[in-house]
Structure formats: C-alpha cells, structure tokens
PDB file of C-alpha atoms in Angstrom:
ATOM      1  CA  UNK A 169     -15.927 -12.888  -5.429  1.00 67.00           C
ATOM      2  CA  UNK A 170     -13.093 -10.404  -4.283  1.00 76.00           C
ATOM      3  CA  UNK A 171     -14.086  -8.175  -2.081  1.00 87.00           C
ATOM      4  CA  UNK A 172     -12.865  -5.043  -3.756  1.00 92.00           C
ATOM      5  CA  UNK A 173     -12.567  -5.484  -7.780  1.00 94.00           C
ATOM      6  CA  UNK A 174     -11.544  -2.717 -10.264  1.00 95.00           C
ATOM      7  CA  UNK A 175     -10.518  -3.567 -14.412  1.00 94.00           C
ATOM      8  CA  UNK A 176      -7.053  -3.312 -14.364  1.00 93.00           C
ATOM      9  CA  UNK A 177      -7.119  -1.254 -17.212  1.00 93.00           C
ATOM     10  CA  UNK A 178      -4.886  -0.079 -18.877  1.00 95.00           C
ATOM     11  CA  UNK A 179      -7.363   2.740 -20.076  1.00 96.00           C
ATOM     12  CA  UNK A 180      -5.026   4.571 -23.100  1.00 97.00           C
ATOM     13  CA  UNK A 181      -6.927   7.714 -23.435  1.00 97.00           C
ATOM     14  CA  UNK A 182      -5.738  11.411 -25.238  1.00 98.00           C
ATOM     15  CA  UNK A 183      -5.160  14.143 -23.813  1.00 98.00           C
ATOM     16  CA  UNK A 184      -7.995  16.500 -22.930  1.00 98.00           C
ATOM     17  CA  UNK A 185     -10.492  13.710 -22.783  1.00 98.00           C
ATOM     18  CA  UNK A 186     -12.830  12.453 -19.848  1.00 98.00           C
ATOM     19  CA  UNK A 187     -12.381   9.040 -18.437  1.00 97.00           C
ATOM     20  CA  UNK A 188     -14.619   7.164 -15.379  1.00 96.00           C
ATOM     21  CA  UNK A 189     -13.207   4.174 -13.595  1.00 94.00           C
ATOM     22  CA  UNK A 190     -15.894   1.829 -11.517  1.00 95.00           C
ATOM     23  CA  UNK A 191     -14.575  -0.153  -8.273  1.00 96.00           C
ATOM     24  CA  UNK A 192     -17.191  -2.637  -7.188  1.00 96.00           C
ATOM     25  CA  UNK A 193     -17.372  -3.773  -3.546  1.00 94.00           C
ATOM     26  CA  UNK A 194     -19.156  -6.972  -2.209  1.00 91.00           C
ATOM     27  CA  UNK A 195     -19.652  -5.775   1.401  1.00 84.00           C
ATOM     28  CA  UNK A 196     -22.455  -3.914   2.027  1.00 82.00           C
ATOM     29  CA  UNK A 197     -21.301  -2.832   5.805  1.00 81.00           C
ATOM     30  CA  UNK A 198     -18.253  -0.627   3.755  1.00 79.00           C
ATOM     31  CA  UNK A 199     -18.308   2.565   5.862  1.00 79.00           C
ATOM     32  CA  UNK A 200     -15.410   4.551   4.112  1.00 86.00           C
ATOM     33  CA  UNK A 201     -14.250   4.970   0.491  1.00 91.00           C
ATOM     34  CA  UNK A 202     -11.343   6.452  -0.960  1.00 93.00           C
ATOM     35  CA  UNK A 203      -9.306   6.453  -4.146  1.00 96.00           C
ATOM     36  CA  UNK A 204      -5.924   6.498  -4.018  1.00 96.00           C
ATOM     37  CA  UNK A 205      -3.136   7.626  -6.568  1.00 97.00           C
ATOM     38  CA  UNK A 206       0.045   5.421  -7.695  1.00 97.00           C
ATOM     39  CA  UNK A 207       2.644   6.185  -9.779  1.00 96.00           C
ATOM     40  CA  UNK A 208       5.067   3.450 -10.995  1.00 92.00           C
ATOM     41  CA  UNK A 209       7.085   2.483  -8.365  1.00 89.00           C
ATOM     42  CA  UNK A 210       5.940   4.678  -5.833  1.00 95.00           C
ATOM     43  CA  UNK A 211       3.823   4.731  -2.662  1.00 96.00           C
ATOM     44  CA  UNK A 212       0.374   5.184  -2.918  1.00 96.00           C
ATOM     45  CA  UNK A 213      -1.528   8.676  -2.285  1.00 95.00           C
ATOM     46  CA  UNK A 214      -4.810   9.525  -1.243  1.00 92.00           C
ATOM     47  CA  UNK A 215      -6.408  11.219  -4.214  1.00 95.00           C
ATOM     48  CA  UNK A 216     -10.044  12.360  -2.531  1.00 92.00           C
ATOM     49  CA  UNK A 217     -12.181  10.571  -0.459  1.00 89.00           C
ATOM     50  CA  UNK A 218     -15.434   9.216  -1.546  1.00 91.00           C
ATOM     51  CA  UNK A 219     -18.726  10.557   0.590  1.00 84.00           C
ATOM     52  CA  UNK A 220     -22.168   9.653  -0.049  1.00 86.00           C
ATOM     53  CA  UNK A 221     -23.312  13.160  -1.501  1.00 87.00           C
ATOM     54  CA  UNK A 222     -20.507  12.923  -4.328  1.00 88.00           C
ATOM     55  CA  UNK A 223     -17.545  14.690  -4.226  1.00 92.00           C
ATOM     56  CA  UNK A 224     -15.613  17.169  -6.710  1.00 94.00           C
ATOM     57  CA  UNK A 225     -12.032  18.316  -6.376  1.00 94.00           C
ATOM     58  CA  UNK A 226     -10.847  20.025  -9.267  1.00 96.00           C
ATOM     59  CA  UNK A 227     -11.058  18.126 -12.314  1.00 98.00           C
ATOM     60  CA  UNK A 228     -11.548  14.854 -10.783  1.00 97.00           C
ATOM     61  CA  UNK A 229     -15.430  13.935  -9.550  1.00 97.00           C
ATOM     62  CA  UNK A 230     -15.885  10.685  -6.952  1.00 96.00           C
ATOM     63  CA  UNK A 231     -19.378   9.369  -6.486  1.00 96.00           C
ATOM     64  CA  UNK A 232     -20.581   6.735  -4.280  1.00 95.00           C
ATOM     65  CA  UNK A 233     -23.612   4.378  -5.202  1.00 94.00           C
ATOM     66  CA  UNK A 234     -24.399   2.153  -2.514  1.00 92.00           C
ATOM     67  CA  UNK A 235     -27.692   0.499  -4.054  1.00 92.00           C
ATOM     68  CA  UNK A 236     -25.337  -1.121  -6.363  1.00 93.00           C
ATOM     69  CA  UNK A 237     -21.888  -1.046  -4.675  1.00 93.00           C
ATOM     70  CA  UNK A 238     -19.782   0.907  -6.576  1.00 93.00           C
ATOM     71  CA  UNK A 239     -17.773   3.512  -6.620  1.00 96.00           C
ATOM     72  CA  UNK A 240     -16.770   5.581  -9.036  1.00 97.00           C
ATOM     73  CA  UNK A 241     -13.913   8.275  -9.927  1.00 97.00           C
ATOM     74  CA  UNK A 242     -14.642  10.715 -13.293  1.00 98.00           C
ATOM     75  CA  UNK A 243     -11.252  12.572 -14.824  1.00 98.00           C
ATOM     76  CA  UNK A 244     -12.381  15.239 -16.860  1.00 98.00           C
ATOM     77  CA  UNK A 245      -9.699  17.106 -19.457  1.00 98.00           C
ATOM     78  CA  UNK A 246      -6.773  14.385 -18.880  1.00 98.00           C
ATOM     79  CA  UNK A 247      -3.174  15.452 -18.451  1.00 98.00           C
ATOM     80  CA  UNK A 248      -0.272  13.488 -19.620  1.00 98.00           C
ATOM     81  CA  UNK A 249       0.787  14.011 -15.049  1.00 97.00           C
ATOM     82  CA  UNK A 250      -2.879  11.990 -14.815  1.00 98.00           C
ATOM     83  CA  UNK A 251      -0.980   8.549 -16.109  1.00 98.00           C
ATOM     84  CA  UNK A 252      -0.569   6.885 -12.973  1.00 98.00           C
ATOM     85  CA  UNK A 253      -2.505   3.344 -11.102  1.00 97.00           C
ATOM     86  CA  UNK A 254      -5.741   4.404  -9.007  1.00 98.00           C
ATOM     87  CA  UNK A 255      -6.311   2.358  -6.314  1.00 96.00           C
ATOM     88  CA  UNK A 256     -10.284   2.186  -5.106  1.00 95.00           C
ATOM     89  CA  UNK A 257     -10.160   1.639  -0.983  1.00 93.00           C
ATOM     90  CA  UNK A 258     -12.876   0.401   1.150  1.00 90.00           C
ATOM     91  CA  UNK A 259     -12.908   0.671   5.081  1.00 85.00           C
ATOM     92  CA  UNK A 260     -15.422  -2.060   6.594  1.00 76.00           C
ATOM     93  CA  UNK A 261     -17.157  -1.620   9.853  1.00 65.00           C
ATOM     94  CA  UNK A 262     -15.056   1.806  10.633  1.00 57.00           C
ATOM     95  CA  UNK A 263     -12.042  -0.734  11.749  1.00 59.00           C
ATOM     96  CA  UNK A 264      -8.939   0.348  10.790  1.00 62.00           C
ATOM     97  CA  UNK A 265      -7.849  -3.380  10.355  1.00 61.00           C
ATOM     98  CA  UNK A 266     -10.906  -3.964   7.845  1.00 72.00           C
ATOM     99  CA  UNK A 267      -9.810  -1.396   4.704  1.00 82.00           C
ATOM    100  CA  UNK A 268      -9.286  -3.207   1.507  1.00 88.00           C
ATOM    101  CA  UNK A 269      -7.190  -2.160  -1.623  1.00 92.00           C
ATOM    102  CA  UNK A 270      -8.519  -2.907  -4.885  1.00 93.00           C
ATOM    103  CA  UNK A 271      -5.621  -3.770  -7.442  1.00 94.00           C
ATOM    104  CA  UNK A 272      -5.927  -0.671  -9.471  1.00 95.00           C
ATOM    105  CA  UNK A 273      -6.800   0.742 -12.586  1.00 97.00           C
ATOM    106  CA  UNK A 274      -3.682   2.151 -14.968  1.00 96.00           C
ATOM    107  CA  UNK A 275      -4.318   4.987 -17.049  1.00 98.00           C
ATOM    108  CA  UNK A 276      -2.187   6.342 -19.590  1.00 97.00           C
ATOM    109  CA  UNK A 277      -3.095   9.519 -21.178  1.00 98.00           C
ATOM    110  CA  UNK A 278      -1.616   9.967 -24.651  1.00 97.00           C
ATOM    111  CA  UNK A 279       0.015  12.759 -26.276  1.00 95.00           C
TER     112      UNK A 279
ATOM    113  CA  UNK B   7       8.611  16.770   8.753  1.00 76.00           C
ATOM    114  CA  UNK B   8       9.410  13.286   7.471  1.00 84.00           C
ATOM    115  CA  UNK B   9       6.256  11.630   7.232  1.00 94.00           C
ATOM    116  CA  UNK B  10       6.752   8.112   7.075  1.00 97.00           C
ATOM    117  CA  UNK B  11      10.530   6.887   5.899  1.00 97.00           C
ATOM    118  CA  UNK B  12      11.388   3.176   5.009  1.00 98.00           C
ATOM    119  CA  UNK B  13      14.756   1.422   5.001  1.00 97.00           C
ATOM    120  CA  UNK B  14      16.369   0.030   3.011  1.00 97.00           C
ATOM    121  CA  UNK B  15      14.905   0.823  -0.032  1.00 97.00           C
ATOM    122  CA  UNK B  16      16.055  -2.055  -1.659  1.00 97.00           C
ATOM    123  CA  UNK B  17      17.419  -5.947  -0.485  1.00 97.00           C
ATOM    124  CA  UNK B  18      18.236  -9.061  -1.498  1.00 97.00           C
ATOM    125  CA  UNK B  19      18.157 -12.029   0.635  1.00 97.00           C
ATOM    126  CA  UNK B  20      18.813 -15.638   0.320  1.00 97.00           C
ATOM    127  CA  UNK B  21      16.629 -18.074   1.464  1.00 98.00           C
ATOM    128  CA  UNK B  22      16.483 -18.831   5.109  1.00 97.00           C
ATOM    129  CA  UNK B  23      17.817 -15.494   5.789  1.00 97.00           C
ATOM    130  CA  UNK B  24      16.426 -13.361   8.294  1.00 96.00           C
ATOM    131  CA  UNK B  25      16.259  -9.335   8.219  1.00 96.00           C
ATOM    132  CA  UNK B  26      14.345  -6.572   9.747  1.00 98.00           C
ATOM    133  CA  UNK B  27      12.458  -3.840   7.773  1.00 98.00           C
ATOM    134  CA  UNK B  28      12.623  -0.303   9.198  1.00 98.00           C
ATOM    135  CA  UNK B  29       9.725   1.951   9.483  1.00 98.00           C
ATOM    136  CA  UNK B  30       9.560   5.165  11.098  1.00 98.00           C
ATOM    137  CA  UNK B  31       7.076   8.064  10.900  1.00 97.00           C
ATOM    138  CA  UNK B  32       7.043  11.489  12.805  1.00 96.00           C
ATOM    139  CA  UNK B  33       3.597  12.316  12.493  1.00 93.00           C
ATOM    140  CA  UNK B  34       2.552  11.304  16.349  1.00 92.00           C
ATOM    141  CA  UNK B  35      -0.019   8.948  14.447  1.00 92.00           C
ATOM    142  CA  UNK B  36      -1.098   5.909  16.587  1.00 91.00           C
ATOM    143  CA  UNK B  37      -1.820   3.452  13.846  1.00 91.00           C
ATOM    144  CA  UNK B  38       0.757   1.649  11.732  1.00 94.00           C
ATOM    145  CA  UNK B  39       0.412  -0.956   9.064  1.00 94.00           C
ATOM    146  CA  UNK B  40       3.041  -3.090   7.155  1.00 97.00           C
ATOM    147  CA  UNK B  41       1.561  -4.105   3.613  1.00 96.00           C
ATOM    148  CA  UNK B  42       2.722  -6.318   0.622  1.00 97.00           C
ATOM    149  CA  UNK B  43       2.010  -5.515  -2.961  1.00 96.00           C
ATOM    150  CA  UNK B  44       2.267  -8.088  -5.708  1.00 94.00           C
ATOM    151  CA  UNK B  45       1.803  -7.976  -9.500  1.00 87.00           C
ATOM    152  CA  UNK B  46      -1.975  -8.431 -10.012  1.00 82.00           C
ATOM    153  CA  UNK B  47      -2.294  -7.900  -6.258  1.00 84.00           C
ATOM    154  CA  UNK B  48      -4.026  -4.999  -4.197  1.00 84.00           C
ATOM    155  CA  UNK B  49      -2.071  -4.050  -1.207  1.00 93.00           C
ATOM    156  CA  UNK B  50      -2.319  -6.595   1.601  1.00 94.00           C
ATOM    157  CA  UNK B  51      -2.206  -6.239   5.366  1.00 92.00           C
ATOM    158  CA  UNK B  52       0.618  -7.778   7.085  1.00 96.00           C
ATOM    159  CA  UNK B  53       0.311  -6.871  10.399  1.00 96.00           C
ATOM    160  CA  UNK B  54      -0.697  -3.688  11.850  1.00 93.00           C
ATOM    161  CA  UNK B  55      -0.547  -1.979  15.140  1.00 94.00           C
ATOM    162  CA  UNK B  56      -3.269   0.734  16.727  1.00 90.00           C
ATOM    163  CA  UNK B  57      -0.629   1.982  19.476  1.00 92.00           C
ATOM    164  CA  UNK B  58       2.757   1.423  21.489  1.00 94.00           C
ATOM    165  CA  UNK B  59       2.439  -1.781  22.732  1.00 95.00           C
ATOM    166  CA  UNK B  60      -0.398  -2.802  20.774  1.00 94.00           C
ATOM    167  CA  UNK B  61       0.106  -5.029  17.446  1.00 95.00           C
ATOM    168  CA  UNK B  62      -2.216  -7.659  15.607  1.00 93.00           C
ATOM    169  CA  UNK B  63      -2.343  -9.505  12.536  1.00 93.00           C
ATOM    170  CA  UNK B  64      -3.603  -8.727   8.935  1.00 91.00           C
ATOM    171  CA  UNK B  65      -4.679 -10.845   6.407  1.00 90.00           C
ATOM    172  CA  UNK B  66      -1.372 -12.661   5.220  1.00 95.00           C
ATOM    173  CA  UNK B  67       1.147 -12.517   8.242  1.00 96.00           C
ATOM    174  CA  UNK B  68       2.850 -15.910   8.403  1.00 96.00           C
ATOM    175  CA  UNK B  69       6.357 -15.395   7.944  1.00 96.00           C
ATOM    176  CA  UNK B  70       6.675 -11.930   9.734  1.00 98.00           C
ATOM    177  CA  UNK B  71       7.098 -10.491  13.463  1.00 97.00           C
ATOM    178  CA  UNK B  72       6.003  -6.755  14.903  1.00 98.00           C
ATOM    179  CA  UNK B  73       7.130  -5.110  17.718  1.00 96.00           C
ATOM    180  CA  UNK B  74       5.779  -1.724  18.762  1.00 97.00           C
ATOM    181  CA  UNK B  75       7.826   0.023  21.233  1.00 97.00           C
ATOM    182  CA  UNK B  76       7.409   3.468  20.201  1.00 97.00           C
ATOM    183  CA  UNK B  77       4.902   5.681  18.680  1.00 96.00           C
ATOM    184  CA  UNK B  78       7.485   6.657  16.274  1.00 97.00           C
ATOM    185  CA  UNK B  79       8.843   3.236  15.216  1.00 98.00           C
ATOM    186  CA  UNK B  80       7.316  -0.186  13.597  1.00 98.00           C
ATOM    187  CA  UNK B  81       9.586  -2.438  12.471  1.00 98.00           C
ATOM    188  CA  UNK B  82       9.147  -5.958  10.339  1.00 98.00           C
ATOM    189  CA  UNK B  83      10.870  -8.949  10.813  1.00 98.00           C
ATOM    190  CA  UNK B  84      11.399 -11.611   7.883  1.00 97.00           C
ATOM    191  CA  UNK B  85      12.062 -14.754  10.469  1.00 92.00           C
ATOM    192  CA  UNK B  86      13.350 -17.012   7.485  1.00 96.00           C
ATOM    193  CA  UNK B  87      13.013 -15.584   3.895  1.00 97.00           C
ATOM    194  CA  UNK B  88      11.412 -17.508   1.286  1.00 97.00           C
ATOM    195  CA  UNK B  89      10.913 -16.964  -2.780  1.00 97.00           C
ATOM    196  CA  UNK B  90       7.345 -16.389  -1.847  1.00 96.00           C
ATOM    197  CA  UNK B  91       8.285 -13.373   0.427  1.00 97.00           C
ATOM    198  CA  UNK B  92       9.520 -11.414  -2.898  1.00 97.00           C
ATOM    199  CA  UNK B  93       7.296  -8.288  -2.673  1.00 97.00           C
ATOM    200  CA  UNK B  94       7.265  -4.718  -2.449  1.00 97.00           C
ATOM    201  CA  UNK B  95       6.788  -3.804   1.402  1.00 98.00           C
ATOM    202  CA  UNK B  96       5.032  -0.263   2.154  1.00 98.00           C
ATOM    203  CA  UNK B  97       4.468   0.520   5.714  1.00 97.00           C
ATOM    204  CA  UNK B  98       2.106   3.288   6.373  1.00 95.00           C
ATOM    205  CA  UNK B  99       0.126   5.698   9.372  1.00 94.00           C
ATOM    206  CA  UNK B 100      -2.794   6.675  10.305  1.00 89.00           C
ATOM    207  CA  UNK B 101      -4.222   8.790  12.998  1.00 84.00           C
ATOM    208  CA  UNK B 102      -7.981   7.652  14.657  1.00 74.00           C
ATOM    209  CA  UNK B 103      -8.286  11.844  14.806  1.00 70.00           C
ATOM    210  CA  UNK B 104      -8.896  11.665  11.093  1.00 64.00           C
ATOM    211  CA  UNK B 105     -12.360  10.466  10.363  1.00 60.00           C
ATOM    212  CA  UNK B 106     -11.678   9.596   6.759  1.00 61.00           C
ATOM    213  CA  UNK B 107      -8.482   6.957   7.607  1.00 70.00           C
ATOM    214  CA  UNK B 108      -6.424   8.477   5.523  1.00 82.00           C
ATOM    215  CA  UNK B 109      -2.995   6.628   4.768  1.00 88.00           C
ATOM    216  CA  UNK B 110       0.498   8.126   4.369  1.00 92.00           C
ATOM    217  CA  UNK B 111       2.675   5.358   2.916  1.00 96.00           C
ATOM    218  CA  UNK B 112       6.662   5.282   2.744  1.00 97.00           C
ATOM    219  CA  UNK B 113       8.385   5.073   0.002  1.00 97.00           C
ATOM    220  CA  UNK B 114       8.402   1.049   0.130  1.00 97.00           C
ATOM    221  CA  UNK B 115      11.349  -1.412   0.305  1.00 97.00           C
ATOM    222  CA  UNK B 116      12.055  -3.900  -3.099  1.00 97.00           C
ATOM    223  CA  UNK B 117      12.611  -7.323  -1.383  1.00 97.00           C
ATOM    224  CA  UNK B 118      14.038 -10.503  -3.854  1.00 97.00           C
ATOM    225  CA  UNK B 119      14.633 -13.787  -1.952  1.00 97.00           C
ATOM    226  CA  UNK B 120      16.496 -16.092  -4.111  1.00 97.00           C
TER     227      UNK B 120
END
C-alpha cells in the first residue's frame, strides 16, 4: 500500500460547482498535512495547511480525519484559475526527511 | 527577493554524461531538498540537506551527489546520466522556524538522457 494515495482524477467539473478530493495516508504517526497546488509545468505551491480542527481559507475548506486517515480538501464555487494538480503532503514523525507527496489529483473546471 | 531559482531550466544529456544542477535560494532557510517528479509519480526525495555542511539521502538517491557549502547554495550532481534519470528536478527550502514545513520549490529543470 503507498503510503500517500490520492485518485488521480481528472475531476471535469463546471464552473460554480463544489468539488472534495480525499488523500488517504497509511501511517498513523503523520504529524503534518498540507495540500499543495500545481499547475502544468510548474513548481508546486502550498495551498493551506491541514490542522486537526479543520481549516477554511476562502473558498477552499481542508479537514483532517485521523480515525480513518484521510484528508480532505472541499472547493466550493470553482473557477476556471482552480484547474490545476493538488498534491496531498504528509510529514511523518515531525522529520523534515519523512514528508511524502501524494501524486495528485487534476481538476479541470469547465466553462 | 528570489526565493528559490533553478538552472538550467532545461537539458539534454547523453548517456554517461555528467552535469551539475544549480540551486540557489535567498531566503536564509537551513533546509534544502532536491526532488524528482515522474508521470504517475509523487515528488520523490533525492537527497536533502538540514544545514551548511550537513547533507543525507532521500528515498531514491543512487545516481546523484550533494554538496552543501553555503546556506545559499545546493547543487546536484548527475555522476553518469542514464535514460532512467529523465525527470523533472525541483529543488526546494524550508526553514525549521516554520512549524508547518512549508516548501518553496524552484521553478524545476526538464532533464532527457538519451
């Protein structure tokens, strides 16, 4: 089982609606979550990280479960800028040398 | 400021080649990580380094050297290019001030070995 794991999507929504990715990790000593932003052929960018309480920043909501592993990462009202790979990260143990990138979910958001 | 610059941003190498991947970032941040991405891939740690001096291995770093002289600078070293080695390198910071381990990335370097 890989350690992080994320559907690679692509999710092809409209505009305007809401869309939740899941990222399932298999280590229950994960300290830190994150989600990250790509854009085609770009570097990655932290998007929010992910804290125990749940997390809101604008129109994008990040919730943690750690009963089940998971993380998750809510998009309300989609905008065509939204289309773009979201990376789910997970720091073991608090080491810098333990975080661990998920392979990304692609969304495109439709006209 | 900068943040974190790569060069080139783009190379092609034959096999058995050897080259050196620039990475530079102006953020004072003590840790620096090379990565790979592949298609179907996440990111994967090359090697890493926590401060000047100070460098260890990821999880896939046959093939590649690290040096850390500065705080500024971490360069990678293909020793002998191979096919395999055809990736998209991002090098990134990090500064152990910041609780949450967030990542600035370059902009990445295209590698082909043929």
């Amino acid at each position: 089982r890989k350690e992080v794991e994320q559907d690679p999507g692509p999710f092809n929504v409209p505009e305007g609606a809401t869309v939740a990715f899941n990222c399932t990790y298999s280590n229950s000593a994960s300290q830190s979550f994150f989600w990250y932003r790509q854009d085609c052929r770009k570097e990655p960018k932290l998007l929010m990280s992910v804290y125990s309480s749940g997390n809101e920043d604008g129109r994008f909501t990040a919730q943690l479960n750690r009963a089940s592993q998971y993380i998750s990462l809510l998009i309300r009202d989609s905008k065509l800028s939204d289309s773009a790979t979201y990376l789910c990260v997970v720091n073991y143990s608090g080491g810098y040398q333990k975080v661990t990138f998920g392979i990304g979910t692609k969304l495109q958001v439709i006209p | 400021n900068a943040g974190v610059t790569q060069t080139p941003k783009f190379q092609v190498l034959k096999t058995g080649q050897s080259m050196t991947l620039q990475c530079a970032q102006d953020m004072n941040h003590e840790y620096m990580s090379w990565y790979r991405q592949d298609p179907g891939m996440g990111l994967r740690l090359i090697h890493y380094s926590v401060g000047a001096g100070i460098t260890d291995q990821g999880e896939v770093p046959n093939g590649y050297n690290v040096s850390r002289s500065t705080t500024e600078d971490f360069p990678l070293r293909l020793l002998s290019a191979a096919p395999s080695q055809t990736s998209v390198y991002f090098c990134a910071s990090s500064s152990r001030r910041e609780r949450s381990y967030e990542q600035y990335f370059g902009p990445g370097t295209r590698l082909t070995v043929t």
